[in-house]
PDB file of C-alpha atoms in Angstrom:
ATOM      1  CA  UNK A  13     -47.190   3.244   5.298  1.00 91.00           C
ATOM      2  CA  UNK A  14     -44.853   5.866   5.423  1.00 91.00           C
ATOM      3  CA  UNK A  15     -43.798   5.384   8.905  1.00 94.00           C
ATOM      4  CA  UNK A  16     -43.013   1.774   8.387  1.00 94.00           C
ATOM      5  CA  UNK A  17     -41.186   2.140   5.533  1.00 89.00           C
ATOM      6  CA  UNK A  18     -38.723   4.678   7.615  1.00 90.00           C
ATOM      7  CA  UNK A  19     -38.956   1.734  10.328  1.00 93.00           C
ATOM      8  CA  UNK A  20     -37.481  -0.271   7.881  1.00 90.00           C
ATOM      9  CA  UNK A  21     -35.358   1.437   6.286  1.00 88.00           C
ATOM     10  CA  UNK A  22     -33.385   2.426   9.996  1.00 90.00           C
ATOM     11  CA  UNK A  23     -33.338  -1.599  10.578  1.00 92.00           C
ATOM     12  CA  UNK A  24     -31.541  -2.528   7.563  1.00 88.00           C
ATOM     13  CA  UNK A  25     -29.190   0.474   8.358  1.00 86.00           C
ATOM     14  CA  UNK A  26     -28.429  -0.778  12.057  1.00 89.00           C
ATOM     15  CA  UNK A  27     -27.950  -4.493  10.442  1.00 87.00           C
ATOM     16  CA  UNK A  28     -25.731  -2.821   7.584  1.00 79.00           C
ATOM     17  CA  UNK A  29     -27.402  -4.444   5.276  1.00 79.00           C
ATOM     18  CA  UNK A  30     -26.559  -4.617   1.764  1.00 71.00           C
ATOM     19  CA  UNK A  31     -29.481  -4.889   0.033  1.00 75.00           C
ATOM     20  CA  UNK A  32     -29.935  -3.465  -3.609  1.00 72.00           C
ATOM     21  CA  UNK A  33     -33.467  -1.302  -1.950  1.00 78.00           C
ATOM     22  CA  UNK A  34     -31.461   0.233   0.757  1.00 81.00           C
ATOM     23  CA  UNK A  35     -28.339   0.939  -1.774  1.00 75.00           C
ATOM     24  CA  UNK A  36     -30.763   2.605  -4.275  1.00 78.00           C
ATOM     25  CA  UNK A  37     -32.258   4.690  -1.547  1.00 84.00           C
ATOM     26  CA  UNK A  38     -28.873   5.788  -0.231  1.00 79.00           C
ATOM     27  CA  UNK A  39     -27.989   6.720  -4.197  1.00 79.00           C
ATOM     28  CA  UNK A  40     -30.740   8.749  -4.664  1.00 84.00           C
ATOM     29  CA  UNK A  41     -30.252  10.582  -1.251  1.00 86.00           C
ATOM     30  CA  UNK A  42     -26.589  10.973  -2.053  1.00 87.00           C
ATOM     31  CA  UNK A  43     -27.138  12.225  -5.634  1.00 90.00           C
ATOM     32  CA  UNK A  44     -29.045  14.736  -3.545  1.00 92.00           C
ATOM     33  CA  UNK A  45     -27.033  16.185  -1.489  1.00 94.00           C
ATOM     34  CA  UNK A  46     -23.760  16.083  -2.636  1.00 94.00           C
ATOM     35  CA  UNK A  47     -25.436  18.241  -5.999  1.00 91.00           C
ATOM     36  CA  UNK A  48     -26.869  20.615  -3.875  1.00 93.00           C
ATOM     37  CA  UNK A  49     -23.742  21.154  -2.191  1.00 91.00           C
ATOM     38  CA  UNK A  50     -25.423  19.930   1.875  1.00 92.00           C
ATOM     39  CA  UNK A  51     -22.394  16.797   1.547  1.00 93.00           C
ATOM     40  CA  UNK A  52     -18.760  17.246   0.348  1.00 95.00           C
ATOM     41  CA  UNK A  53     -16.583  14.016   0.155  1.00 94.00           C
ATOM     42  CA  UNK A  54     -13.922  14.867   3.195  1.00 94.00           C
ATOM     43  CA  UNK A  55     -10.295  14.099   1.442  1.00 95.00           C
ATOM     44  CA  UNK A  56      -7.474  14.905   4.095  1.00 95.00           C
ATOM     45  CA  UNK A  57      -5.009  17.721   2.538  1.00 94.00           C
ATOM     46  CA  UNK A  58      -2.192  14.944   1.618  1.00 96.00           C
ATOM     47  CA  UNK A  59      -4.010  13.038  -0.412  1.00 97.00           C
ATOM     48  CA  UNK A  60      -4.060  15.079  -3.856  1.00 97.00           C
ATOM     49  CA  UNK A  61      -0.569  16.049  -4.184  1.00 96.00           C
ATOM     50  CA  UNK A  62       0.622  12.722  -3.437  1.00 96.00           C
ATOM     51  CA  UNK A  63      -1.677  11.067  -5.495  1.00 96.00           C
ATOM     52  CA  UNK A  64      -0.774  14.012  -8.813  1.00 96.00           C
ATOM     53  CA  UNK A  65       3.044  13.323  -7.390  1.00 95.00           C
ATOM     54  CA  UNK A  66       2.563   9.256  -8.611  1.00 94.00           C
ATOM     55  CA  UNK A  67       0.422  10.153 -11.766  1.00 95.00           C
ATOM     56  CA  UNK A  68       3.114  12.623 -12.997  1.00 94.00           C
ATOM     57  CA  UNK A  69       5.640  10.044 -12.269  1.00 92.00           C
ATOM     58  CA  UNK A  70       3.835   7.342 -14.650  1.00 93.00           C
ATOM     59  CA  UNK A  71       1.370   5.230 -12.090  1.00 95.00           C
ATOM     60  CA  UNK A  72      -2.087   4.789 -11.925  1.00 97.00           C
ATOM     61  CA  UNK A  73      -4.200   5.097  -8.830  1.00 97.00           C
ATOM     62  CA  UNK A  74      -7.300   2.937  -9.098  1.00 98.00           C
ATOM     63  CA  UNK A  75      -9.822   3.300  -5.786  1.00 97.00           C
ATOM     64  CA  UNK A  76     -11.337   0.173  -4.280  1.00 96.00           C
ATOM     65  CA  UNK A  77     -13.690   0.879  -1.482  1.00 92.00           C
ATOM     66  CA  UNK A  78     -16.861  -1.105   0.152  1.00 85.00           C
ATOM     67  CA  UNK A  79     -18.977   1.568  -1.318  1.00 82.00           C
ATOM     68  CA  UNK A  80     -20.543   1.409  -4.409  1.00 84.00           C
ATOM     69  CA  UNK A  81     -18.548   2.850  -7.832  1.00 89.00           C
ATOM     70  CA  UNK A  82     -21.365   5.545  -7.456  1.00 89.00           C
ATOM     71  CA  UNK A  83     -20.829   6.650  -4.397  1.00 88.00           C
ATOM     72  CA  UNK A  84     -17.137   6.649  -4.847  1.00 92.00           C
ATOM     73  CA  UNK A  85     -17.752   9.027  -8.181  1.00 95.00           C
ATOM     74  CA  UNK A  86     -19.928  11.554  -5.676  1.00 94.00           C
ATOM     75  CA  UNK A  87     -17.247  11.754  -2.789  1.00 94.00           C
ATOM     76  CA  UNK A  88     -14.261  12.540  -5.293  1.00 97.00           C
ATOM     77  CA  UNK A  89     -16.561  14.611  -7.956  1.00 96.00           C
ATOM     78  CA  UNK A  90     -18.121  17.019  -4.790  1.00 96.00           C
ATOM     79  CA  UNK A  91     -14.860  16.647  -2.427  1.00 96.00           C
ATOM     80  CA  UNK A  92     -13.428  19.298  -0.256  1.00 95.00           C
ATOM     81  CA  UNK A  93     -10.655  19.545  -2.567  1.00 95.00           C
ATOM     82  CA  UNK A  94     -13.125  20.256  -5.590  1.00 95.00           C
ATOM     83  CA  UNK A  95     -13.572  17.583  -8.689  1.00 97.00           C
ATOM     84  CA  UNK A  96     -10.710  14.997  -8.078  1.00 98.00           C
ATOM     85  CA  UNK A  97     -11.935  12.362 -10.498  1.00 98.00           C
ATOM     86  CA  UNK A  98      -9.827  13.066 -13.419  1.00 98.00           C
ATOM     87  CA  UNK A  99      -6.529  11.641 -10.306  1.00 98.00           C
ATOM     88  CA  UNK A 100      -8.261   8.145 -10.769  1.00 98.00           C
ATOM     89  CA  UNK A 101      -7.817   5.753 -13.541  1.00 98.00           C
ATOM     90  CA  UNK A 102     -10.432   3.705 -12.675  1.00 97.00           C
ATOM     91  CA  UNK A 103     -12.936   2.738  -9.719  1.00 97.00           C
ATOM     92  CA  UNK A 104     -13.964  -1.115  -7.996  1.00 96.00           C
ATOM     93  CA  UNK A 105     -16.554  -2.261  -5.286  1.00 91.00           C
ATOM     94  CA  UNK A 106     -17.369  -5.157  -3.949  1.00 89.00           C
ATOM     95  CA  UNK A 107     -18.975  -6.378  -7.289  1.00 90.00           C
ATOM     96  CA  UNK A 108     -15.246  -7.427  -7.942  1.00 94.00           C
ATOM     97  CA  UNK A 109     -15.175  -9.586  -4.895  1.00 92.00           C
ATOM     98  CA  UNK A 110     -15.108  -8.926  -1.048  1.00 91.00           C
ATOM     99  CA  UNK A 111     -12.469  -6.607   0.085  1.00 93.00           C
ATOM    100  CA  UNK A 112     -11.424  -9.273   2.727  1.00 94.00           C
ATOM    101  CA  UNK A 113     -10.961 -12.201   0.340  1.00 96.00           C
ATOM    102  CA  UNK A 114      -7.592 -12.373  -1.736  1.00 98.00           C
ATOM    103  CA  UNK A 115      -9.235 -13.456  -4.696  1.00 98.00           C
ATOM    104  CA  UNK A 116     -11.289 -10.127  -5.110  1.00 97.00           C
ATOM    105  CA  UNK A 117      -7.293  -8.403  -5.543  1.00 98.00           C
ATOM    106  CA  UNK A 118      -6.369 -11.100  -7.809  1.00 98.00           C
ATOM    107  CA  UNK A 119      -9.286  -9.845 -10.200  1.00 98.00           C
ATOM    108  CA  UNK A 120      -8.589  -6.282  -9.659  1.00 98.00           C
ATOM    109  CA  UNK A 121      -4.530  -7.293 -10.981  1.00 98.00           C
ATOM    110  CA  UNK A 122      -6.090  -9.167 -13.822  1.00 98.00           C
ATOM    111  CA  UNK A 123      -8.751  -6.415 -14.861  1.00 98.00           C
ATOM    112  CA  UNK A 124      -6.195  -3.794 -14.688  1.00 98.00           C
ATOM    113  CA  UNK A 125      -3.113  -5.963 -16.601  1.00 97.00           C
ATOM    114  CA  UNK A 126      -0.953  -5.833 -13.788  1.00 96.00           C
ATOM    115  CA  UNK A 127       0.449  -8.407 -11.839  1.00 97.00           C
ATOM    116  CA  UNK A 128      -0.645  -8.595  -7.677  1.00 97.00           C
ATOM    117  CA  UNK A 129       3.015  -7.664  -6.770  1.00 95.00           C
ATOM    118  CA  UNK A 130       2.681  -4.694  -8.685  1.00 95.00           C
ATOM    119  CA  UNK A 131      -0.109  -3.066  -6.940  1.00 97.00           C
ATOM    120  CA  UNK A 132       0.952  -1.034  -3.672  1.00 96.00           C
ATOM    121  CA  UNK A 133      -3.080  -1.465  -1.939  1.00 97.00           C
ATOM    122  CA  UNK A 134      -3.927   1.330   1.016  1.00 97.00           C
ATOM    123  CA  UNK A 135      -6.405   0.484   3.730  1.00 96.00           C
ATOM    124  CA  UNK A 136      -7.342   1.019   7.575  1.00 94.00           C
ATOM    125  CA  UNK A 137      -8.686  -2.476   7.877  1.00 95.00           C
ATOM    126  CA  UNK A 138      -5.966  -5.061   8.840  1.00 96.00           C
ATOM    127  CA  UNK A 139      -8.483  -8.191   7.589  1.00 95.00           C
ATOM    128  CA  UNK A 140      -8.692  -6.273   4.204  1.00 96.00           C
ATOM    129  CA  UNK A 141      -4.332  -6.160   4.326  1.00 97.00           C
ATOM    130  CA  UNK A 142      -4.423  -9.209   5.327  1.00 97.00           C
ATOM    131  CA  UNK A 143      -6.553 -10.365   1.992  1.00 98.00           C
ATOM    132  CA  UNK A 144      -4.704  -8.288  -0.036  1.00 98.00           C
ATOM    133  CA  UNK A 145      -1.018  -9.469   1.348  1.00 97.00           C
ATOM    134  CA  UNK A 146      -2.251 -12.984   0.360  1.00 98.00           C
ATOM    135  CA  UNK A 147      -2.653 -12.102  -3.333  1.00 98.00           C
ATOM    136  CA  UNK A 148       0.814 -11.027  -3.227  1.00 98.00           C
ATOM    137  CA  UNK A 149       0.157  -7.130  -3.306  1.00 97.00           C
ATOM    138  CA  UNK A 150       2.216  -4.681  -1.388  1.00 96.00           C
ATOM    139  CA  UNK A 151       0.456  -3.176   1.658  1.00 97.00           C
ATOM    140  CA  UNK A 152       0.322  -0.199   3.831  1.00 97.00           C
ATOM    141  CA  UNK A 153      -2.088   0.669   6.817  1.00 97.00           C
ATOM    142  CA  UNK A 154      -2.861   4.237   7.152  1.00 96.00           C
ATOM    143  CA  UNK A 155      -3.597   5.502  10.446  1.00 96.00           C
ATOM    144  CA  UNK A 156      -6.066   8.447   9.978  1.00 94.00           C
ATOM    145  CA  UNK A 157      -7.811  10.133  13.099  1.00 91.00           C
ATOM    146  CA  UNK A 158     -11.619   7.743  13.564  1.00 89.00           C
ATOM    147  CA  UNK A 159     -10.108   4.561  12.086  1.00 89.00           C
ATOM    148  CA  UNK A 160     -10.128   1.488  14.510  1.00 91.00           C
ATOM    149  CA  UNK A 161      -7.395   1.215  16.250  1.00 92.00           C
ATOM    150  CA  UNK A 162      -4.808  -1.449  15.802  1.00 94.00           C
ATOM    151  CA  UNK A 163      -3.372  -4.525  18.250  1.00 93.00           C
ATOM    152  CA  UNK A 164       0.020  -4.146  18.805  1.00 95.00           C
ATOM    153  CA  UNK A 165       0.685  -7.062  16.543  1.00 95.00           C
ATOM    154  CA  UNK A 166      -0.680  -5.652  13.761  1.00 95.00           C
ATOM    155  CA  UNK A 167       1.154  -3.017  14.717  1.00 94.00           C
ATOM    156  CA  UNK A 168       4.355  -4.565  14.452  1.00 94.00           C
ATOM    157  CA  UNK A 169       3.891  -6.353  11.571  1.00 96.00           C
ATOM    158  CA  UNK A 170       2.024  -4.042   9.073  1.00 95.00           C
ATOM    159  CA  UNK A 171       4.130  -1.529   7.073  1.00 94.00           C
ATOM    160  CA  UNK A 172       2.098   2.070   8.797  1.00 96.00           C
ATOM    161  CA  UNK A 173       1.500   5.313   7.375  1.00 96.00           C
ATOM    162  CA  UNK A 174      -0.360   8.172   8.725  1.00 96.00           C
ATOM    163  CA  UNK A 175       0.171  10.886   5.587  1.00 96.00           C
ATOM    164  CA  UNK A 176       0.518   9.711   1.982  1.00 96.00           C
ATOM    165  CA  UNK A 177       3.854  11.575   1.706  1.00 93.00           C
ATOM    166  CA  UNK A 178       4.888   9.202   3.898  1.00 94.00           C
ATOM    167  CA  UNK A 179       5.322   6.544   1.096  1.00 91.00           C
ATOM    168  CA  UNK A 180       8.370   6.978  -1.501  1.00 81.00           C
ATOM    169  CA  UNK A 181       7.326   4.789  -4.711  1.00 73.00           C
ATOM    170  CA  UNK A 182       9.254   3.746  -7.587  1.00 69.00           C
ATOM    171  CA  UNK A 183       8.349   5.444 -10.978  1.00 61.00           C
ATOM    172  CA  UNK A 184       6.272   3.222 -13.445  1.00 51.00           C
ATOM    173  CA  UNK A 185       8.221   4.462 -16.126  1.00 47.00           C
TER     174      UNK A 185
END
């Protein structure tokens, strides 16, 4: 039994699957070992005093990732840079919406009380800019070492950043 519920387990993880069993599992295993200390949410060294830079100057930084609001919480609660939660006013998955459908930002805006061309969105996935663009948000695609690389239209076209300091924001205030 137990050797076909591994099997399992390692086929919905090659399919990706999102199934609420599988995301459970993963919770429980994450819970694990990011409070034992084996897994530490990797944050590259820019991130943090860019993102206390924008919250001193008035904005809010709200995270919207694939992964669940959990697993968001354990990767900035047991980071490399410590307990970053506190930078974040507030967390969305794909409960909200797919990240490559332009409706999913229009709900963020609205849950938030901000209007789309408001909201400056980061990413490394040019159908997720792409999404995001059509809901009238600003966009910027960071180019981190292991992201996919881009076509040389996207390229072109997108607005690239490869360090948070790169980008100069207004003040909210």
């Amino acid at each position: 039994v137990i050797r076909a519920v591994v099997d399992n387990v390692h086929w919905q993880m090659a399919l990706d699957r999102k199934t609420t069993a599988l995301k459970q599992l993963q919770g429980h295993m994450w819970r694990a070992a990011y409070a034992t200390g084996l897994v530490k949410g990797e944050v590259f060294e820019d991130v943090v005093p860019a993102i206390r830079k924008w919250r001193e100057a008035g904005m809010k930084v709200y995270i919207y990732s694939s992964g669940s609001v959990e697993a968001q919480k354990l990767l900035f609660g047991y980071s490399t840079e410590g307990d970053i939660l506190e930078l974040f006013d507030g967390h969305f998955d794909t409960k909200i919406g797919p990240k490559v459908e332009s409706e999913s930002y229009r709900r963020i805006a609205a849950s938030i009380g901000c209007d789309t061309n408001n909201i400056l969105f980061l990413t490394d996935v040019p159908r997720e800019a792409n999404a995001a663009e059509e809901a009238d948000t600003h966009v910027a695609v960071v180019i981190r070492p292991g992201n996919a690389g881009l076509t040389d239209d996207e390229k072109s076209y997108y607005s690239l950043i490869s360090s948070f300091t790169e980008l100069f924001l207004p003040s909210s205030t």
